[in-house]
XYZ file of N, CA and C in Angstrom:
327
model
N 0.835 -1.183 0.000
C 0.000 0.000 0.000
C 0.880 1.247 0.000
N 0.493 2.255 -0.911
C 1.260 3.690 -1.168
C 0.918 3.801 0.409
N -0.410 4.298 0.926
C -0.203 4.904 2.229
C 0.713 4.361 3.334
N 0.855 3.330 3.294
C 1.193 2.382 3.989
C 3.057 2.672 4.326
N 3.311 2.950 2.769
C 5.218 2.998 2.729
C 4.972 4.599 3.148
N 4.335 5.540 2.702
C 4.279 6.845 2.833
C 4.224 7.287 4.638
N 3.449 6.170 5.325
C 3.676 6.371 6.180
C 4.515 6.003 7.199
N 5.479 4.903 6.612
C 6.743 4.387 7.519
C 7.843 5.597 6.724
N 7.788 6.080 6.020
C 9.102 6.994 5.275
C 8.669 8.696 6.149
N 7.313 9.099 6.136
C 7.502 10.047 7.298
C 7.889 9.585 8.441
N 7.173 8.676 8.921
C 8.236 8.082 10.509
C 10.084 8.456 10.836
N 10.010 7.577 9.509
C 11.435 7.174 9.647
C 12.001 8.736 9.674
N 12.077 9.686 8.646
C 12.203 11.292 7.879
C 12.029 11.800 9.178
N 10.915 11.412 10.432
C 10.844 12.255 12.132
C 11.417 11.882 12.849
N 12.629 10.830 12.397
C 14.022 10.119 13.628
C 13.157 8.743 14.038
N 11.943 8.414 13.893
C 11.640 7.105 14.475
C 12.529 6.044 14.235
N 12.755 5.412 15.360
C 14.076 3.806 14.966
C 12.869 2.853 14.402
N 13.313 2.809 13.188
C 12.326 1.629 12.767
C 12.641 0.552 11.744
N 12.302 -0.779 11.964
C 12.632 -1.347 11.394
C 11.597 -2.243 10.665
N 11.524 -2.507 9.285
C 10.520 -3.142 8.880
C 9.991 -4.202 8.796
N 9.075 -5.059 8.451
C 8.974 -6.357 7.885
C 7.665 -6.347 7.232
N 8.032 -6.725 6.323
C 7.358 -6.459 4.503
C 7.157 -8.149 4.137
N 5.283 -8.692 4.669
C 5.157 -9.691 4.037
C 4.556 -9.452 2.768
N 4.620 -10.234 1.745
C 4.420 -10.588 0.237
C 2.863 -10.691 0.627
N 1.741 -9.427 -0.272
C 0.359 -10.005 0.092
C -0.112 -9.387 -1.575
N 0.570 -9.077 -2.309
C 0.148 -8.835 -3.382
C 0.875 -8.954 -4.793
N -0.058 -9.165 -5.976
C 0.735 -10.083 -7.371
C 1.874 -8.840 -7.667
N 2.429 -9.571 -8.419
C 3.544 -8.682 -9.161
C 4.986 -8.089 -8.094
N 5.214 -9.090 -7.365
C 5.876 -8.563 -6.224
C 6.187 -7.338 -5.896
N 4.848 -6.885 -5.183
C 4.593 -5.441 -4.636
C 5.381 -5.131 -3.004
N 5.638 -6.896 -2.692
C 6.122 -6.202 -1.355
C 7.795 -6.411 -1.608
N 7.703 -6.991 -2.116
C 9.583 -6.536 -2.525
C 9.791 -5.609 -2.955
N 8.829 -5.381 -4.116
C 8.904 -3.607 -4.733
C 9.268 -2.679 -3.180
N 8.400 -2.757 -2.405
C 7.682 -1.741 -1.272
C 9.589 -1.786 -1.109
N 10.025 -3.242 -0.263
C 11.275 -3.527 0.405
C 12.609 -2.528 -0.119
N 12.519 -2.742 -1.396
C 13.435 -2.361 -2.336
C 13.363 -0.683 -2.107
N 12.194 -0.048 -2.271
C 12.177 1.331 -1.627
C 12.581 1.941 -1.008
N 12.200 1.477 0.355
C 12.303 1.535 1.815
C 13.761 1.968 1.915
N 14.126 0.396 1.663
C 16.087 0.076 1.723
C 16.895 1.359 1.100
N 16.613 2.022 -0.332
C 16.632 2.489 -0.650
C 16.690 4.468 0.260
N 15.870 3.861 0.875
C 15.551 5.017 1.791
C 16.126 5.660 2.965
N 16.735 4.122 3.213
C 17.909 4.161 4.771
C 17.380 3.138 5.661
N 15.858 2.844 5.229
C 14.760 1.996 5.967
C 15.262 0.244 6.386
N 15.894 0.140 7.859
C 16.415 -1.471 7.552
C 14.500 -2.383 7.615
N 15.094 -3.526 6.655
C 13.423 -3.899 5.909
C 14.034 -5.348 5.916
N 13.057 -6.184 6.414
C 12.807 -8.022 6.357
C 12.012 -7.891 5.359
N 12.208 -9.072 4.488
C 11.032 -9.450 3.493
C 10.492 -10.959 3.994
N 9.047 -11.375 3.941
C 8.872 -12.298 4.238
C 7.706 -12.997 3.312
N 7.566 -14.508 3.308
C 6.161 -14.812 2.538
C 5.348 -14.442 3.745
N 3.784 -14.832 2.988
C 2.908 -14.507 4.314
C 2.716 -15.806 5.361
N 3.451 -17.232 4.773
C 3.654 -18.444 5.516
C 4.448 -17.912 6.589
N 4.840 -16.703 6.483
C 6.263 -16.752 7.999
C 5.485 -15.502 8.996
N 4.572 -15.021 8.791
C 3.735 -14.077 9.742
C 4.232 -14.750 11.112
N 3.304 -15.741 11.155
C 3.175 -16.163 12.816
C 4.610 -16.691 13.021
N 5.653 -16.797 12.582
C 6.949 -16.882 12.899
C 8.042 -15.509 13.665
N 7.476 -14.494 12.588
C 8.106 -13.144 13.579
C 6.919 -12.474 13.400
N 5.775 -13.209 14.424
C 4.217 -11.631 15.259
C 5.284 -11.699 16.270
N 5.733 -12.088 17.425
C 6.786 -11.641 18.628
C 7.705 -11.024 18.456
N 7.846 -10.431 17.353
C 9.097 -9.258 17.006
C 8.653 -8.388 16.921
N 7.243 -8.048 16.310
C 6.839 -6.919 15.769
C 6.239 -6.045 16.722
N 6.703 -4.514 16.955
C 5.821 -3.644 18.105
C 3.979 -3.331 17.378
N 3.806 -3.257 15.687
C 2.687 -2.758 15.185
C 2.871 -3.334 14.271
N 1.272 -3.611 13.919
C 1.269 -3.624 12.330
C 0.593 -2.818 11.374
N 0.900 -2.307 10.489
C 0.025 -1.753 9.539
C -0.357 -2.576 7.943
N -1.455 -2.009 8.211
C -2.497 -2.567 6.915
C -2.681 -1.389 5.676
N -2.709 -1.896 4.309
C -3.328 -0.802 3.669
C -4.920 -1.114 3.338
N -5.918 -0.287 2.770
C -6.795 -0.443 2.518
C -8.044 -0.268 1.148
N -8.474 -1.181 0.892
C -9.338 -0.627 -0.124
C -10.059 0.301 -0.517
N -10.952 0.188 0.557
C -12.336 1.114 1.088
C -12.289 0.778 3.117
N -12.866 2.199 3.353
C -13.068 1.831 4.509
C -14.642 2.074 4.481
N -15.546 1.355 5.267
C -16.455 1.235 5.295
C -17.659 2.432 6.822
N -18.725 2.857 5.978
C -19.092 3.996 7.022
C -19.244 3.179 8.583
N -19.230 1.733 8.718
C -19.578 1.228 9.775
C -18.221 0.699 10.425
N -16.984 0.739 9.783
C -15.848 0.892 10.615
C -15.173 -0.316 10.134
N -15.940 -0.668 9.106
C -15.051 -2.067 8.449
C -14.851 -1.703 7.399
N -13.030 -2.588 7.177
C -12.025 -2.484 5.958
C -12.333 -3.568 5.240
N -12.341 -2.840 3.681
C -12.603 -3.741 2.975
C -10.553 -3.918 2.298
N -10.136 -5.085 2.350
C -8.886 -5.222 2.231
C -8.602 -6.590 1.653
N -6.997 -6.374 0.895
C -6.797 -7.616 -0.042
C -6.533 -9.101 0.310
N -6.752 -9.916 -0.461
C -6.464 -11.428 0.433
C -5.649 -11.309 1.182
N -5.642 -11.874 2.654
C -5.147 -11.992 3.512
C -4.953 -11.457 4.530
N -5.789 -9.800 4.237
C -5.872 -8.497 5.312
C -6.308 -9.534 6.671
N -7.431 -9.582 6.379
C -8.115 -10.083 7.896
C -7.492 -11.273 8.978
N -6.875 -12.059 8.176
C -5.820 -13.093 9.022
C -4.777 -12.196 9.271
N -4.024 -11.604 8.852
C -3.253 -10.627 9.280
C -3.673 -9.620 10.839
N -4.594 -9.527 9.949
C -5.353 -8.801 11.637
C -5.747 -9.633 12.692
N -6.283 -10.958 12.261
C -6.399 -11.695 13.569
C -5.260 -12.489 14.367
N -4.288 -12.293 13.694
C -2.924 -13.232 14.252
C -2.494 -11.723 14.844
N -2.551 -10.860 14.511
C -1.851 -9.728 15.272
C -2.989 -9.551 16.476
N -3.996 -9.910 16.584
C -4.739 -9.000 17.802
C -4.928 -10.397 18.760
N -4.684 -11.768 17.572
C -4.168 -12.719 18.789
C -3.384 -12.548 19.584
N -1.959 -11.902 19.138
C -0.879 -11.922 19.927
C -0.619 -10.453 21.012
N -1.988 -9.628 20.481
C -2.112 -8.394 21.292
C -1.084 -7.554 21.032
N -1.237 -7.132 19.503
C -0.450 -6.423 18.695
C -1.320 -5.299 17.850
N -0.750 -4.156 18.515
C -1.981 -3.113 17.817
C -1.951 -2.392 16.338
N -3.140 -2.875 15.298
C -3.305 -3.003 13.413
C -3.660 -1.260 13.802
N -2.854 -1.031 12.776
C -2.659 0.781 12.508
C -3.452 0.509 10.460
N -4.353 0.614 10.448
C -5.148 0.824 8.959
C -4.402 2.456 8.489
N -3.750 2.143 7.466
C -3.472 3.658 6.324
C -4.488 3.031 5.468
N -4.876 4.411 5.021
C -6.151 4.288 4.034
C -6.288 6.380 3.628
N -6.343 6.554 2.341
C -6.820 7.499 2.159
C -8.078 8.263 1.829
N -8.388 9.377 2.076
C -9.688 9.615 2.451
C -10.722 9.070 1.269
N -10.280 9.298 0.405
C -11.210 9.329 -0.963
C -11.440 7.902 -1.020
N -10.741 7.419 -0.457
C -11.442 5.445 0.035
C -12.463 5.384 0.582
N -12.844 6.156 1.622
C -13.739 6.203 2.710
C -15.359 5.964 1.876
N -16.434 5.208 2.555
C -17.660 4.588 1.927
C -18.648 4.941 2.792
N -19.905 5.419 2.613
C -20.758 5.378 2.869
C -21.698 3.953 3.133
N -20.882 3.533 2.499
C -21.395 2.032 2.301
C -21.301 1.093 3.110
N -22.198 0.397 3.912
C -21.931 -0.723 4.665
C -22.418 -2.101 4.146
């Protein structure tokens, strides 16, 4: 997700120590693309499949999601695998930070 890198590259650009991990959730290897950026950026970045999530959730302080649409009733509409993503993180009591830009936003439930 654009919002998603846009918002770890202001982090990083405000001194935040941060370090990434970039699982693979979309065709055309978008999260290596993302990785390759980042790195690029100064950003130290893990790449992972999405088979290795529940291998490093105990590393991670947050996670962020990007989003499709957000929905007027408070639900994300998001790409295969959003929602397991979110439930292995709030299993492990790990708090999902949604980037999403406004013009996403739905009336629609």
């Amino acid at each position: 997700s654009s919002s998603v890198e846009q918002t770890i590259i202001n982090a990083f650009c405000l001194g935040k120590s941060i370090r990434v991990i970039v699982a693979e959730g979309r065709p055309n290897r978008a999260g290596r693309n993302m990785v390759e950026r980042l790195t690029r950026k100064g950003i130290p970045c893990e790449y992972i499949l999405p088979q290795a999530i529940l291998h490093v959730i105990k590393q991670v302080t947050k996670v962020f999601l990007g989003g499709q649409s957000m929905l007027s009733n408070g639900n994300l509409v998001g790409r295969l695998g959003t929602s397991i993503v979110a439930c292995i993180a709030h299993a492990y009591q790990k708090p999902v930070i949604v980037c999403c830009e406004t013009y996403k936003f739905s009336e629609k439930v």
